[in-house]
């Protein structure tokens, strides 16, 4: 490999990259030296330390000290890939999955874990043996069993009855039957209601809980029960609070020696996620819990108390200095207002109250807990890495003088770089850098460059800003959800406000009017000159009324695939009297984020448009929608599409919220609910391409071509999680990649009707209405779109769901009409005539410019 002979040559070749990376000029020479000598000396300055019980790592500075901008370090890239290749590489590259699993802290040895589990199981007592052991203690007078754990013992309904727990342990206070095989709620209820003193009951992970109201039936029969499946019942009191305060546990289930005020020693009380609806309780009051200094109320609805009552109650705890609550939530919308109402607080959600008051902001939240990788026992390393990698990935896109790469490069820094945790006030910065030792992109080697942006001392944790340069104007707080547990309540509320706004929108009335456009046909027989930069138009527009010209300024009609703006008009001589195949402001239809906004602004929520969010402006609403769907156990698969790219470039399908947020980094996108259950044709996914002709937007004059065509995926459709990177399974456009299998439309319709026992004309009618509604929305929301010299053709892509209801995918300007001019097709609707491909542009131009209606129908 040829190295640069001089530092000046290095800077000359890499000047733009150096500036883009933000590397201080004072460090350029040092970078040149380290790159030239392949110097990776971070090990002399840093140490990786495991934290969070080994589920995360952090980077510590171990040298004496380092001044701001005084040094830099090369960080290698341990894994570099394109997204569609990630899973395949993990499966095929030797050692890659193992290294990534170790780096991402998901590398539990499955064989060792299985062996340990086997050893543990062999010595594990059965339910009968545990009950007998406890009975012996009672008989010997050593213990009156108050707490009994019978977890994951495969206890079924019959065994539960045969154990006869109420007779053997009449004074039982806490019973756990988690993870068993209890199926009949009546049997379970009958047994536990005989335990008259029961305070806590855990039945999680039993089949009978899948039935609605199963918990309610048990609670109703156990009036003394305070905790059921980790939730507080409406009867909660001193025992439940004492359990959360650490007074009551397995070894001390009943604190008899403090009967007068058993909670007076509680200083810390974690009541998070207990489903508490009413905090006004005889036991929860300042006179009983006199020493309370820390209280966590996160995740509780508290919907039976007013805001004023809650604040007044909490104000009575004179020792309460640290409080954790949902913001917004039952205590209000603003952190500052909570601090004002509770002046004794010194910490709110882990943040100093003085800083909250100084900021004067209605903080969403403060101390954010990191999202740690999660996996199930036995899950393959490849799957663990795919799920965890979004906490570690970084990205860049290659470009040279000729073009920018269509797909982004993702990479994982080596163990040192990946141990850098996030901070809003980091002491280091890291940037990707392409080193081109031979002066061209072909020789490029990617690194990350790490340098201090503050003075760092020995023992300091080294951090970086995961969202460097991204402020609140670019949704910084919402984007942190990719790495941290941000408050769900805030985002759910944002989503509900958004949804209610859309639901309140009334259907927009279509543009009214009686006039129609006039034909351009000249009475003196003169032809219309057409300038076209599309070879198909030049070849197939053969009607005598039109003649092709090579000069735009000489044309009556401009038919182009390029955007015509004022600068283009000036350069080409195009004037305002010429007809152009595009409408002003048509971006409201042909750019995906504008299309969704246009339809929603006119019609609100409609069944034929999947829930769609512009990630550049509506990330909070999307996160809220995601959490609601997660809470209600609805499918949560989404498709991300760039605003304005065709052919499914940079389009991905994902159900990982961190991934969805991180994918924003590769360019502006919409996030749209994936149609998980589409109508299939012989097991394969398909969509339909329709051609719409627009003569006028005011009044609305639109026509639908009788000929449409079907686009078929090549592989059998599946929702198997590893299939989403398989282009030929989930995507249908095979003109540019994959194998194109054309099917004649009449054959498709005939076979589809037979397969699904449907009438295509009914489906076609719904599609017509949907397309008309979409263009009516544009006319209503963007009246400025009308122009008397505009006539245009659009491609409309439609998919059917499993109930054969149409869904609008996108609208395309100047669509690719290769199939239309290639194949002769019998019209499925209309007169049923055979439409010759070579006549396609003849009848398109006839409709738009001569007011003909051959092979089209007005919407």
Short mmCIF file of N, CA and C in Angstrom, two decimals, residues 29-139:
data_model
loop_
_atom_site.label_atom_id
_atom_site.label_comp_id
_atom_site.label_asym_id
_atom_site.label_seq_id
_atom_site.Cartn_x
_atom_site.Cartn_y
_atom_site.Cartn_z
N UNK A 29 -1.47 16.90 11.92
CA UNK A 29 -0.17 16.25 11.74
C UNK A 29 -0.06 14.98 12.56
N UNK A 30 -0.58 15.02 13.79
CA UNK A 30 -0.55 13.83 14.64
C UNK A 30 -1.40 12.71 14.02
N UNK A 31 -2.54 13.09 13.43
CA UNK A 31 -3.38 12.10 12.76
C UNK A 31 -2.62 11.48 11.59
N UNK A 32 -1.95 12.31 10.82
CA UNK A 32 -1.17 11.82 9.68
C UNK A 32 -0.11 10.82 10.14
N UNK A 33 0.55 11.13 11.23
CA UNK A 33 1.60 10.25 11.75
C UNK A 33 1.03 8.91 12.22
N UNK A 34 -0.08 8.96 12.93
CA UNK A 34 -0.65 7.71 13.46
C UNK A 34 -1.24 6.85 12.35
N UNK A 35 -1.86 7.49 11.35
CA UNK A 35 -2.39 6.73 10.23
C UNK A 35 -1.26 6.10 9.42
N UNK A 36 -0.19 6.84 9.20
CA UNK A 36 0.93 6.35 8.40
C UNK A 36 1.62 5.17 9.07
N UNK A 37 1.63 5.17 10.41
CA UNK A 37 2.34 4.12 11.15
C UNK A 37 1.40 3.09 11.76
N UNK A 38 0.07 3.20 11.46
CA UNK A 38 -0.94 2.28 12.02
C UNK A 38 -0.83 2.21 13.54
N UNK A 39 -0.78 3.36 14.16
CA UNK A 39 -0.60 3.43 15.61
C UNK A 39 -1.94 3.40 16.33
N UNK A 40 -2.20 2.32 17.04
CA UNK A 40 -3.38 2.20 17.89
C UNK A 40 -2.89 2.16 19.34
N UNK A 41 -2.79 3.31 19.95
CA UNK A 41 -2.18 3.41 21.28
C UNK A 41 -3.20 3.69 22.38
N UNK A 42 -4.51 3.49 22.09
CA UNK A 42 -5.52 3.75 23.11
C UNK A 42 -5.37 2.92 24.35
N UNK A 43 -4.82 1.71 24.20
CA UNK A 43 -4.65 0.83 25.34
C UNK A 43 -3.76 1.40 26.42
N UNK A 44 -2.90 2.36 26.09
CA UNK A 44 -2.03 2.99 27.09
C UNK A 44 -2.76 4.07 27.89
N UNK A 45 -3.95 4.47 27.44
CA UNK A 45 -4.64 5.59 28.06
C UNK A 45 -6.01 5.23 28.65
N UNK A 46 -6.58 4.12 28.17
CA UNK A 46 -7.96 3.82 28.54
C UNK A 46 -8.08 2.39 29.10
N UNK A 47 -9.15 2.20 29.86
CA UNK A 47 -9.49 0.87 30.37
C UNK A 47 -10.99 0.67 30.26
N UNK A 48 -11.39 -0.52 29.78
CA UNK A 48 -12.81 -0.86 29.66
C UNK A 48 -13.27 -1.53 30.94
N UNK A 49 -14.40 -1.04 31.49
CA UNK A 49 -14.90 -1.57 32.76
C UNK A 49 -16.34 -2.04 32.61
N UNK A 50 -16.65 -3.28 33.01
CA UNK A 50 -18.05 -3.75 32.94
C UNK A 50 -18.89 -3.11 34.04
N UNK A 51 -20.15 -2.78 33.71
CA UNK A 51 -21.11 -2.22 34.67
C UNK A 51 -22.48 -2.85 34.42
N UNK A 52 -23.48 -2.43 35.21
CA UNK A 52 -24.85 -2.94 35.06
C UNK A 52 -24.86 -4.47 35.03
N UNK A 53 -24.14 -5.07 35.99
CA UNK A 53 -24.08 -6.53 36.09
C UNK A 53 -23.58 -7.17 34.80
N UNK A 54 -22.64 -6.49 34.15
CA UNK A 54 -22.04 -7.04 32.94
C UNK A 54 -22.84 -6.82 31.68
N UNK A 55 -23.94 -6.07 31.76
CA UNK A 55 -24.79 -5.85 30.58
C UNK A 55 -24.41 -4.59 29.81
N UNK A 56 -23.41 -3.88 30.29
CA UNK A 56 -22.93 -2.67 29.62
C UNK A 56 -21.48 -2.48 30.02
N UNK A 57 -20.75 -1.66 29.24
CA UNK A 57 -19.37 -1.32 29.58
C UNK A 57 -19.18 0.19 29.52
N UNK A 58 -18.21 0.65 30.24
CA UNK A 58 -17.84 2.06 30.15
C UNK A 58 -16.34 2.17 29.98
N UNK A 59 -15.90 3.34 29.52
CA UNK A 59 -14.48 3.57 29.23
C UNK A 59 -13.92 4.56 30.25
N UNK A 60 -12.87 4.15 30.93
CA UNK A 60 -12.22 5.00 31.93
C UNK A 60 -10.87 5.48 31.41
N UNK A 61 -10.52 6.72 31.77
CA UNK A 61 -9.20 7.27 31.42
C UNK A 61 -8.23 6.88 32.53
N UNK A 62 -7.15 6.22 32.17
CA UNK A 62 -6.24 5.66 33.19
C UNK A 62 -4.87 6.34 33.21
N UNK A 63 -4.60 7.23 32.28
CA UNK A 63 -3.33 7.97 32.30
C UNK A 63 -3.46 9.13 33.28
N UNK A 64 -2.39 9.88 33.47
CA UNK A 64 -2.41 10.97 34.47
C UNK A 64 -3.46 12.01 34.13
N UNK A 65 -3.36 12.58 32.96
CA UNK A 65 -4.33 13.59 32.51
C UNK A 65 -4.11 13.84 31.04
N UNK A 66 -5.10 14.47 30.42
CA UNK A 66 -4.99 14.82 29.01
C UNK A 66 -5.75 16.12 28.81
N UNK A 67 -5.12 17.06 28.13
CA UNK A 67 -5.73 18.38 27.93
C UNK A 67 -6.60 18.37 26.68
N UNK A 68 -7.53 19.29 26.65
CA UNK A 68 -8.42 19.46 25.51
C UNK A 68 -7.61 19.63 24.22
N UNK A 69 -7.99 18.88 23.18
CA UNK A 69 -7.40 18.96 21.85
C UNK A 69 -5.88 18.71 21.86
N UNK A 70 -5.40 17.90 22.81
CA UNK A 70 -3.95 17.68 22.91
C UNK A 70 -3.50 16.36 22.31
N UNK A 71 -4.44 15.46 21.99
CA UNK A 71 -4.07 14.16 21.47
C UNK A 71 -5.27 13.59 20.72
N UNK A 72 -5.04 12.56 19.94
CA UNK A 72 -6.14 11.84 19.31
C UNK A 72 -5.76 10.37 19.19
N UNK A 73 -6.78 9.55 18.97
CA UNK A 73 -6.59 8.10 18.97
C UNK A 73 -7.36 7.48 17.80
N UNK A 74 -6.73 6.50 17.16
CA UNK A 74 -7.40 5.75 16.11
C UNK A 74 -8.26 4.65 16.73
N UNK A 75 -9.47 4.55 16.26
CA UNK A 75 -10.38 3.50 16.70
C UNK A 75 -10.73 2.66 15.47
N UNK A 76 -10.50 1.38 15.57
CA UNK A 76 -10.77 0.49 14.44
C UNK A 76 -12.27 0.22 14.34
N UNK A 77 -12.71 -0.20 13.16
CA UNK A 77 -14.09 -0.61 12.97
C UNK A 77 -14.14 -2.13 12.96
N UNK A 78 -14.83 -2.67 13.96
CA UNK A 78 -14.86 -4.12 14.14
C UNK A 78 -15.79 -4.80 13.15
N UNK A 79 -16.77 -4.06 12.65
CA UNK A 79 -17.75 -4.65 11.73
C UNK A 79 -18.30 -3.53 10.85
N UNK A 80 -18.23 -3.70 9.55
CA UNK A 80 -18.73 -2.72 8.59
C UNK A 80 -19.62 -3.46 7.59
N UNK A 81 -20.78 -2.91 7.31
CA UNK A 81 -21.74 -3.65 6.49
C UNK A 81 -22.83 -2.73 5.95
N UNK A 82 -23.55 -3.22 4.95
CA UNK A 82 -24.81 -2.61 4.52
C UNK A 82 -25.93 -3.37 5.23
N UNK A 83 -26.99 -2.66 5.54
CA UNK A 83 -28.00 -3.21 6.43
C UNK A 83 -28.58 -4.53 5.94
N UNK A 84 -28.81 -4.63 4.65
CA UNK A 84 -29.42 -5.84 4.11
C UNK A 84 -28.51 -7.05 4.23
N UNK A 85 -27.22 -6.82 4.51
CA UNK A 85 -26.26 -7.92 4.57
C UNK A 85 -25.91 -8.32 6.01
N UNK A 86 -26.48 -7.61 7.00
CA UNK A 86 -26.06 -7.80 8.38
C UNK A 86 -26.24 -9.24 8.85
N UNK A 87 -27.44 -9.76 8.73
CA UNK A 87 -27.73 -11.10 9.25
C UNK A 87 -26.89 -12.15 8.52
N UNK A 88 -26.77 -12.02 7.22
CA UNK A 88 -26.00 -12.98 6.44
C UNK A 88 -24.54 -12.99 6.88
N UNK A 89 -23.97 -11.82 7.11
CA UNK A 89 -22.57 -11.75 7.55
C UNK A 89 -22.39 -12.39 8.92
N UNK A 90 -23.32 -12.13 9.83
CA UNK A 90 -23.22 -12.72 11.16
C UNK A 90 -23.26 -14.24 11.09
N UNK A 91 -24.03 -14.76 10.17
CA UNK A 91 -24.14 -16.21 10.03
C UNK A 91 -22.93 -16.82 9.34
N UNK A 92 -22.31 -16.08 8.41
CA UNK A 92 -21.31 -16.69 7.54
C UNK A 92 -19.87 -16.33 7.86
N UNK A 93 -19.61 -15.16 8.43
CA UNK A 93 -18.23 -14.75 8.71
C UNK A 93 -17.76 -15.41 10.00
N UNK A 94 -16.75 -16.24 9.95
CA UNK A 94 -16.30 -16.95 11.16
C UNK A 94 -15.91 -15.99 12.29
N UNK A 95 -16.46 -16.22 13.47
CA UNK A 95 -16.10 -15.46 14.66
C UNK A 95 -16.79 -14.12 14.80
N UNK A 96 -17.48 -13.65 13.75
CA UNK A 96 -18.07 -12.30 13.81
C UNK A 96 -19.18 -12.23 14.86
N UNK A 97 -20.11 -13.17 14.83
CA UNK A 97 -21.22 -13.15 15.79
C UNK A 97 -20.71 -13.23 17.21
N UNK A 98 -19.68 -14.06 17.43
CA UNK A 98 -19.13 -14.20 18.78
C UNK A 98 -18.48 -12.91 19.26
N UNK A 99 -17.72 -12.25 18.38
CA UNK A 99 -17.08 -11.01 18.78
C UNK A 99 -18.10 -9.92 19.04
N UNK A 100 -19.10 -9.79 18.16
CA UNK A 100 -20.11 -8.77 18.34
C UNK A 100 -20.94 -9.03 19.60
N UNK A 101 -21.24 -10.29 19.88
CA UNK A 101 -22.01 -10.63 21.08
C UNK A 101 -21.24 -10.25 22.34
N UNK A 102 -19.93 -10.50 22.33
CA UNK A 102 -19.11 -10.12 23.49
C UNK A 102 -19.03 -8.60 23.62
N UNK A 103 -18.83 -7.91 22.49
CA UNK A 103 -18.73 -6.46 22.51
C UNK A 103 -20.02 -5.81 23.01
N UNK A 104 -21.18 -6.41 22.63
CA UNK A 104 -22.48 -5.85 22.99
C UNK A 104 -23.05 -6.43 24.28
N UNK A 105 -22.23 -7.25 24.97
CA UNK A 105 -22.60 -7.80 26.28
C UNK A 105 -23.81 -8.72 26.21
N UNK A 106 -23.91 -9.50 25.15
CA UNK A 106 -25.00 -10.47 25.04
C UNK A 106 -24.44 -11.86 24.81
N UNK A 107 -23.24 -12.11 25.35
CA UNK A 107 -22.51 -13.33 25.02
C UNK A 107 -22.56 -14.38 26.12
N UNK A 108 -23.68 -14.51 26.81
CA UNK A 108 -23.81 -15.57 27.81
C UNK A 108 -23.59 -16.91 27.13
N UNK A 109 -22.75 -17.75 27.74
CA UNK A 109 -22.46 -19.07 27.18
C UNK A 109 -23.67 -19.96 27.36
N UNK A 110 -24.35 -20.27 26.27
CA UNK A 110 -25.58 -21.04 26.38
C UNK A 110 -25.35 -22.44 26.90
N UNK A 111 -24.25 -23.06 26.50
CA UNK A 111 -23.98 -24.43 26.95
C UNK A 111 -23.75 -24.48 28.45
N UNK A 112 -22.96 -23.51 28.95
CA UNK A 112 -22.70 -23.48 30.39
C UNK A 112 -23.96 -23.19 31.16
N UNK A 113 -24.77 -22.26 30.61
CA UNK A 113 -26.02 -21.91 31.30
C UNK A 113 -26.94 -23.11 31.36
N UNK A 114 -26.97 -23.89 30.26
CA UNK A 114 -27.83 -25.06 30.23
C UNK A 114 -27.35 -26.11 31.22
N UNK A 115 -26.01 -26.26 31.32
CA UNK A 115 -25.47 -27.23 32.27
C UNK A 115 -25.80 -26.83 33.71
N UNK A 116 -25.61 -25.52 33.99
CA UNK A 116 -25.92 -25.05 35.33
C UNK A 116 -27.39 -25.24 35.65
N UNK A 117 -28.25 -24.96 34.65
CA UNK A 117 -29.68 -25.12 34.86
C UNK A 117 -30.01 -26.58 35.11
N UNK A 118 -29.31 -27.48 34.39
CA UNK A 118 -29.56 -28.89 34.58
C UNK A 118 -29.16 -29.35 35.96
N UNK A 119 -28.00 -28.85 36.45
CA UNK A 119 -27.57 -29.20 37.80
C UNK A 119 -28.56 -28.69 38.83
N UNK A 120 -29.03 -27.46 38.60
CA UNK A 120 -29.97 -26.86 39.54
C UNK A 120 -31.28 -27.63 39.56
N UNK A 121 -31.75 -28.04 38.36
CA UNK A 121 -33.01 -28.76 38.28
C UNK A 121 -32.95 -30.10 38.99
N UNK A 122 -31.76 -30.76 38.90
CA UNK A 122 -31.65 -32.08 39.50
C UNK A 122 -31.78 -32.03 41.02
N UNK A 123 -31.41 -30.88 41.61
CA UNK A 123 -31.49 -30.76 43.07
C UNK A 123 -32.72 -30.00 43.52
N UNK A 124 -33.55 -29.57 42.58
CA UNK A 124 -34.71 -28.77 42.91
C UNK A 124 -35.81 -29.64 43.51
N UNK A 125 -36.41 -29.15 44.59
CA UNK A 125 -37.48 -29.90 45.24
C UNK A 125 -38.78 -29.77 44.45
N UNK A 126 -39.62 -30.78 44.56
CA UNK A 126 -40.94 -30.72 43.95
C UNK A 126 -41.88 -29.93 44.84
N UNK A 127 -43.07 -29.62 44.33
CA UNK A 127 -44.05 -28.87 45.13
C UNK A 127 -44.43 -29.63 46.39
N UNK A 128 -44.63 -30.93 46.26
CA UNK A 128 -45.00 -31.75 47.41
C UNK A 128 -43.89 -31.75 48.45
N UNK A 129 -42.65 -31.86 48.01
CA UNK A 129 -41.50 -31.88 48.94
C UNK A 129 -41.36 -30.56 49.67
N UNK A 130 -41.58 -29.44 48.96
CA UNK A 130 -41.49 -28.13 49.60
C UNK A 130 -42.57 -27.98 50.66
N UNK A 131 -43.79 -28.38 50.32
CA UNK A 131 -44.90 -28.29 51.28
C UNK A 131 -44.60 -29.17 52.50
N UNK A 132 -44.09 -30.39 52.28
CA UNK A 132 -43.76 -31.28 53.40
C UNK A 132 -42.67 -30.68 54.28
N UNK A 133 -41.68 -30.07 53.66
CA UNK A 133 -40.61 -29.43 54.44
C UNK A 133 -41.15 -28.33 55.33
N UNK A 134 -42.04 -27.50 54.76
CA UNK A 134 -42.63 -26.41 55.54
C UNK A 134 -43.53 -26.96 56.66
N UNK A 135 -44.24 -28.05 56.39
CA UNK A 135 -45.10 -28.66 57.40
C UNK A 135 -44.28 -29.18 58.57
N UNK A 136 -43.12 -29.74 58.27
CA UNK A 136 -42.24 -30.23 59.34
C UNK A 136 -41.81 -29.08 60.25
N UNK A 137 -41.52 -27.92 59.67
CA UNK A 137 -41.13 -26.77 60.48
C UNK A 137 -42.26 -26.36 61.42
N UNK A 138 -43.49 -26.40 60.89
CA UNK A 138 -44.64 -26.01 61.70
C UNK A 138 -44.82 -27.00 62.86
N UNK A 139 -44.75 -28.29 62.57
CA UNK A 139 -44.94 -29.33 63.59
C UNK A 139 -43.87 -29.27 64.67
#
